Short mmCIF file of C-alpha atoms and ligand atoms in Angstrom, two decimals:
data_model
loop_
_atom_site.label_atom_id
_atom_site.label_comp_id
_atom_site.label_asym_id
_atom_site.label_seq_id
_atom_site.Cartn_x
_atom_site.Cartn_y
_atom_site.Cartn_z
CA UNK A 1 -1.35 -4.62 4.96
CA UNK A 2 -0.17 -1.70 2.71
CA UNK A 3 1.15 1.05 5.12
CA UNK A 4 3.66 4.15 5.14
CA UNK A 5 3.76 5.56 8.56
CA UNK A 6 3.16 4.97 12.28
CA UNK A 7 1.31 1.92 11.84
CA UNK A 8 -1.53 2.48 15.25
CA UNK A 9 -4.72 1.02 12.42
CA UNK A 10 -1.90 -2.15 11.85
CA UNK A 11 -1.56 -2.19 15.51
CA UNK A 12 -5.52 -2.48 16.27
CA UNK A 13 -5.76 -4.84 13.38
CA UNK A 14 -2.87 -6.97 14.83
CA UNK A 15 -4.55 -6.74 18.01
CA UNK A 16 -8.22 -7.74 16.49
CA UNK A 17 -5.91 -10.59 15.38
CA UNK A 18 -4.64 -11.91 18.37
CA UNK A 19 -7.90 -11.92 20.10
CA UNK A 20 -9.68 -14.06 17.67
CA UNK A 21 -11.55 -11.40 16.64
CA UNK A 22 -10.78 -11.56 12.91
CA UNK A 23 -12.27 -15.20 12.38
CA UNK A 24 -10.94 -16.78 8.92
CA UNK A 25 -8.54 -13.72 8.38
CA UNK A 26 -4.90 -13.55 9.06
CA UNK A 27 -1.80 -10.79 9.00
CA UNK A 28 0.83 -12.47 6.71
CA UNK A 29 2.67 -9.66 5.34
CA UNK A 30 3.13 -5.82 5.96
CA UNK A 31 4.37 -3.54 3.32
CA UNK A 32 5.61 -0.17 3.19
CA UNK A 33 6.78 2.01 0.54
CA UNK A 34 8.92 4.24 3.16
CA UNK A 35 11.61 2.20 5.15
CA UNK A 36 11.06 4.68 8.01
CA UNK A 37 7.39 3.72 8.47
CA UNK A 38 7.00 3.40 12.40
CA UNK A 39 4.15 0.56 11.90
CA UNK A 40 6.96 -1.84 10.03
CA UNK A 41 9.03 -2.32 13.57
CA UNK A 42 5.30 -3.14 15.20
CA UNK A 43 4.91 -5.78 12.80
CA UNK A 44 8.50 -7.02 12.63
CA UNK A 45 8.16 -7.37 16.72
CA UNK A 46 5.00 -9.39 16.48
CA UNK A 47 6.64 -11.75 13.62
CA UNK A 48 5.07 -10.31 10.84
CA UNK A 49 6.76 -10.57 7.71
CA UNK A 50 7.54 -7.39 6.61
CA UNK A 51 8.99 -5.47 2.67
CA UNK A 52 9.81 -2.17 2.19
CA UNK A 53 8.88 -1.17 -1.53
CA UNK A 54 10.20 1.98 -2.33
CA UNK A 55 8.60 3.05 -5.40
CA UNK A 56 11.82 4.25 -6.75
CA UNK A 57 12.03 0.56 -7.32
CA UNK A 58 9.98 1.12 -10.39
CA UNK A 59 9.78 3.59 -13.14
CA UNK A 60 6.16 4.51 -13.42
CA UNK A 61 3.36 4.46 -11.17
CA UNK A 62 1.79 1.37 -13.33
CA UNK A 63 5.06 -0.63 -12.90
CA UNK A 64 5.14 0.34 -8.92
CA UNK A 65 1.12 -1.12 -8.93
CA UNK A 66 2.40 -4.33 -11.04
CA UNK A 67 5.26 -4.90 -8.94
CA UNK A 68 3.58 -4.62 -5.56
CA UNK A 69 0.53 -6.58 -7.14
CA UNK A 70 2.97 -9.32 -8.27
CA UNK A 71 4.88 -8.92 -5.02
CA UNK A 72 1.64 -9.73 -2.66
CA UNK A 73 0.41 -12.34 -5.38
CA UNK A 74 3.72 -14.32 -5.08
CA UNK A 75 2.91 -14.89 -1.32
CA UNK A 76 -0.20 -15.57 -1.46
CA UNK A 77 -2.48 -12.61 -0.72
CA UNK A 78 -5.79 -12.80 -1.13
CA UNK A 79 -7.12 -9.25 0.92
CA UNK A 80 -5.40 -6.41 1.12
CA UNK A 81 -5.67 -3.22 4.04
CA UNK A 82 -4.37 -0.36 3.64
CA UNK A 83 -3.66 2.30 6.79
CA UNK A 84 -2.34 5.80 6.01
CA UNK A 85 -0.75 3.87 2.63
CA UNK A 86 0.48 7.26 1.04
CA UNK A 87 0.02 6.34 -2.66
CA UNK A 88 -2.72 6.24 -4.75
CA UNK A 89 -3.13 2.62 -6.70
CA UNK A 90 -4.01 2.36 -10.22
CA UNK A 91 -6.54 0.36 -12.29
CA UNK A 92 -4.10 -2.51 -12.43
CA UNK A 93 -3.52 -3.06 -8.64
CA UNK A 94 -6.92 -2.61 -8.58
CA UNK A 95 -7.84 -4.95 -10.86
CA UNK A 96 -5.32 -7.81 -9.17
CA UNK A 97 -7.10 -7.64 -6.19
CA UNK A 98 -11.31 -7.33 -7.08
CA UNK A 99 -13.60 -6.15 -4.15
CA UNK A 100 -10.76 -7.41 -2.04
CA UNK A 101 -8.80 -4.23 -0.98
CA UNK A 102 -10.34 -2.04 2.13
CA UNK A 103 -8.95 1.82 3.22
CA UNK A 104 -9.97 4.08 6.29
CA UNK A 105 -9.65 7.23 5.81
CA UNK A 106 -10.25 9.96 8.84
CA UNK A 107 -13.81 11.45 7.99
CA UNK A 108 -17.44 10.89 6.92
CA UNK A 109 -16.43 10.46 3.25
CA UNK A 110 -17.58 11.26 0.43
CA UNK A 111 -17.09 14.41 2.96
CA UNK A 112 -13.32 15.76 2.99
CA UNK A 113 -11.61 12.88 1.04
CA UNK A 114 -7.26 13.42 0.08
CA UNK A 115 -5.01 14.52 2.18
CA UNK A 116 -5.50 16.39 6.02
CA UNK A 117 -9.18 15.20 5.96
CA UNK A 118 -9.59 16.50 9.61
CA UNK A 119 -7.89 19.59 8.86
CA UNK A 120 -9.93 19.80 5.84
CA UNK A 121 -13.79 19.32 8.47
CA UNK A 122 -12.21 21.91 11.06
CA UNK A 123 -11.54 24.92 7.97
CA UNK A 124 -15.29 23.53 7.19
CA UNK A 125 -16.45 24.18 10.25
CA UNK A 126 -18.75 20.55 10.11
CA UNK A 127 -20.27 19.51 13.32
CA UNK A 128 -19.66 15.89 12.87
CA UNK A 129 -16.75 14.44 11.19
CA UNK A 130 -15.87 10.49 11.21
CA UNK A 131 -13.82 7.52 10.20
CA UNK A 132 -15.08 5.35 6.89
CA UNK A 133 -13.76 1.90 5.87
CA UNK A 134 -14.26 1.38 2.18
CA UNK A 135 -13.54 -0.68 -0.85
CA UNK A 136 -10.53 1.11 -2.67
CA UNK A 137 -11.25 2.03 -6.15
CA UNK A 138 -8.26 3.65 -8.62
CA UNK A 139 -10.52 6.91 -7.98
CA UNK A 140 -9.40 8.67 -4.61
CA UNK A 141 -11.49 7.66 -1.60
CA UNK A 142 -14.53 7.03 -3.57
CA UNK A 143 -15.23 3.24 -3.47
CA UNK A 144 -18.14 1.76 -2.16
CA UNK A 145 -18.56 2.17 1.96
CA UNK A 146 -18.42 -0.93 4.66
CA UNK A 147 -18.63 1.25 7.51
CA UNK A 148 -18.86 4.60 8.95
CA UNK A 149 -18.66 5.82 12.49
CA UNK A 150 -19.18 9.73 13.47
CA UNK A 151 -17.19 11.71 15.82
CA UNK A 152 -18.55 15.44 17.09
CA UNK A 153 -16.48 17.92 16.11
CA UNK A 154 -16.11 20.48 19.51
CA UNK A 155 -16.10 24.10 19.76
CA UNK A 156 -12.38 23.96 20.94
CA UNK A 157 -10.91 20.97 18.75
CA UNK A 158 -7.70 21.93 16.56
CA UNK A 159 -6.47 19.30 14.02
CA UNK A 160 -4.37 17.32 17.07
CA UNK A 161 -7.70 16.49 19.20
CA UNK A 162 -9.93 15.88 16.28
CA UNK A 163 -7.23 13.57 14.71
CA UNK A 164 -6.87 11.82 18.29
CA UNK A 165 -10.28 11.05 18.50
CA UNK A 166 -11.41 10.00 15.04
CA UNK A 167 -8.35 7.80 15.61
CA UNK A 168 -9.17 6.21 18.55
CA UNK A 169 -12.88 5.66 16.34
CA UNK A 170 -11.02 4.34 13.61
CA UNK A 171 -9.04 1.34 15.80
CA UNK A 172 -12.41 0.43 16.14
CA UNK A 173 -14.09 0.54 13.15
CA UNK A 174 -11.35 -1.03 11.07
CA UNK A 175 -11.20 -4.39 12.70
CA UNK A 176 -15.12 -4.78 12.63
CA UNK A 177 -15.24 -4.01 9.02
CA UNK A 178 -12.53 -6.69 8.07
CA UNK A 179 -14.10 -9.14 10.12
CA UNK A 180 -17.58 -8.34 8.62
CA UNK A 181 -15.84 -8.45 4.69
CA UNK A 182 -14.24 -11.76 5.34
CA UNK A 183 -17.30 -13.22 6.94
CA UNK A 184 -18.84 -12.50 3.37
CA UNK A 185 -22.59 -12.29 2.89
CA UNK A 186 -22.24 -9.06 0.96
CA UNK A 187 -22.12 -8.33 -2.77
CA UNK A 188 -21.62 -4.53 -4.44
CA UNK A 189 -24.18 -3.34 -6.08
CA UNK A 190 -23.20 -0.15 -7.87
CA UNK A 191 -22.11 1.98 -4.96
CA UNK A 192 -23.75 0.67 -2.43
CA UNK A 193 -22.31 -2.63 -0.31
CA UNK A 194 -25.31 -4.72 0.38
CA UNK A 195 -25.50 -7.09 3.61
CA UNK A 196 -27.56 -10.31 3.02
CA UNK A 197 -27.86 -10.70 7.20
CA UNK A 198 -27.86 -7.40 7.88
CA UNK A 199 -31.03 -6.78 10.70
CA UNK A 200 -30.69 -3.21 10.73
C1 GRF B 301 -5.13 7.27 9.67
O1 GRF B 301 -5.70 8.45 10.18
C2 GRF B 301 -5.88 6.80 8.46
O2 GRF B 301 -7.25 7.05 8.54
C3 GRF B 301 -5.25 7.60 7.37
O3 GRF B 301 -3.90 7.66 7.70
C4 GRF B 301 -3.74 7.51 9.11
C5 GRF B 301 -2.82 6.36 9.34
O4 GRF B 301 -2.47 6.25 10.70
N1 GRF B 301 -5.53 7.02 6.08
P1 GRF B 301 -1.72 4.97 11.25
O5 GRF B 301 -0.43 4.82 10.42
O6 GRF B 301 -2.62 3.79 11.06
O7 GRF B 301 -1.43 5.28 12.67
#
């Protein structure tokens, strides 16, 4: 997992773990380009191996994407998550990893994608905002979607109560859609992930 800050999605993924509910998948390796990241001490506690890459350990954004893609590669990597992972990754990264890299970002995208999505629904003034798991692309929050819950927006929400409870949405969401990716049975077809089993 690719992270930078608290770490709570690593923590419900590390969780989904440990209760079997992420058959065939497994945590081996948490990085995070910010040694301060809250979520590395999580992962250290439950024996995760963890790496801070700093990107002033390279000097470009390609050579950061090559490093970390070479870094995960050399220990075997074969999925990658990302969870509030502050850096946009380029083509190559992209490319190192194909259809096997998943975000969540806090909204109904393509609704409010960047930065202070919830912030960004509130100024809005949407009814209904969300949490969305999708395939990361090198564009911003536009890859194809795996899954998408909605959360109401209320009359008295500021950014705190809407972020708490797309949140609490998103420890939920995440874990299903790994589980659902690694249990394959899916192929992308343009923009659009298509289930083979799907009965809905
Ligand atoms: C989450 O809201 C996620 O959707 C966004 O960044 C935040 C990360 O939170 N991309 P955490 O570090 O998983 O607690």
């Amino acid at each position: 997992m690719l992270i930078s800050g608290r770490g709570s999605n690593l923590a419900a993924i590390m969780r989904a773990a440990s209760e079997g509910r992420l058959p065939g998948g497994r945590l081996d390796l948490v990085v995070s380009n910010r040694a301060e990241a809250g979520g590395l001490a999580l992962a250290r506690e439950a024996g995760i191996e963890t790496l801070v890459l700093s990107q002033r350990a390279a000097p470009s954004r390609e050579a950061y994407d090559s490093l970390l893609a070479e870094t995960l590669r050399a220990r075997g990597i074969g999925f990658v998550c990302l969870a509030g992972f502050m850096r946009l990754l380029g083509p190559a990264f992209c490319a190192a990893f194909p259809d096997a890299i998943l975000n969540i970002h806090p909204s109904l995208l393509p609704a409010f994608p960047g930065l202070d999505a919830q912030r960004q629904a509130l100024e809005h003034g949407v009814g209904v905002s969300g949490a969305t798991v999708h395939f990361v692309t090198p564009e911003l929050d536009a890859g194809p979607i795996v899954m998408q819950r909605a959360v109401e927006v209320r009359d008295h929400d500021d950014v705190a109560s809407l972020s708490a409870r797309i949140l609490a949405v998103e420890h939920e969401i995440y874990p299903a859609a790994i589980a659902r990716v690694l249990a394959g049975g899916w192929r992308i077809d343009g923009r659009r992930v298509r289930w083979e089993s799907r009965a809905d």
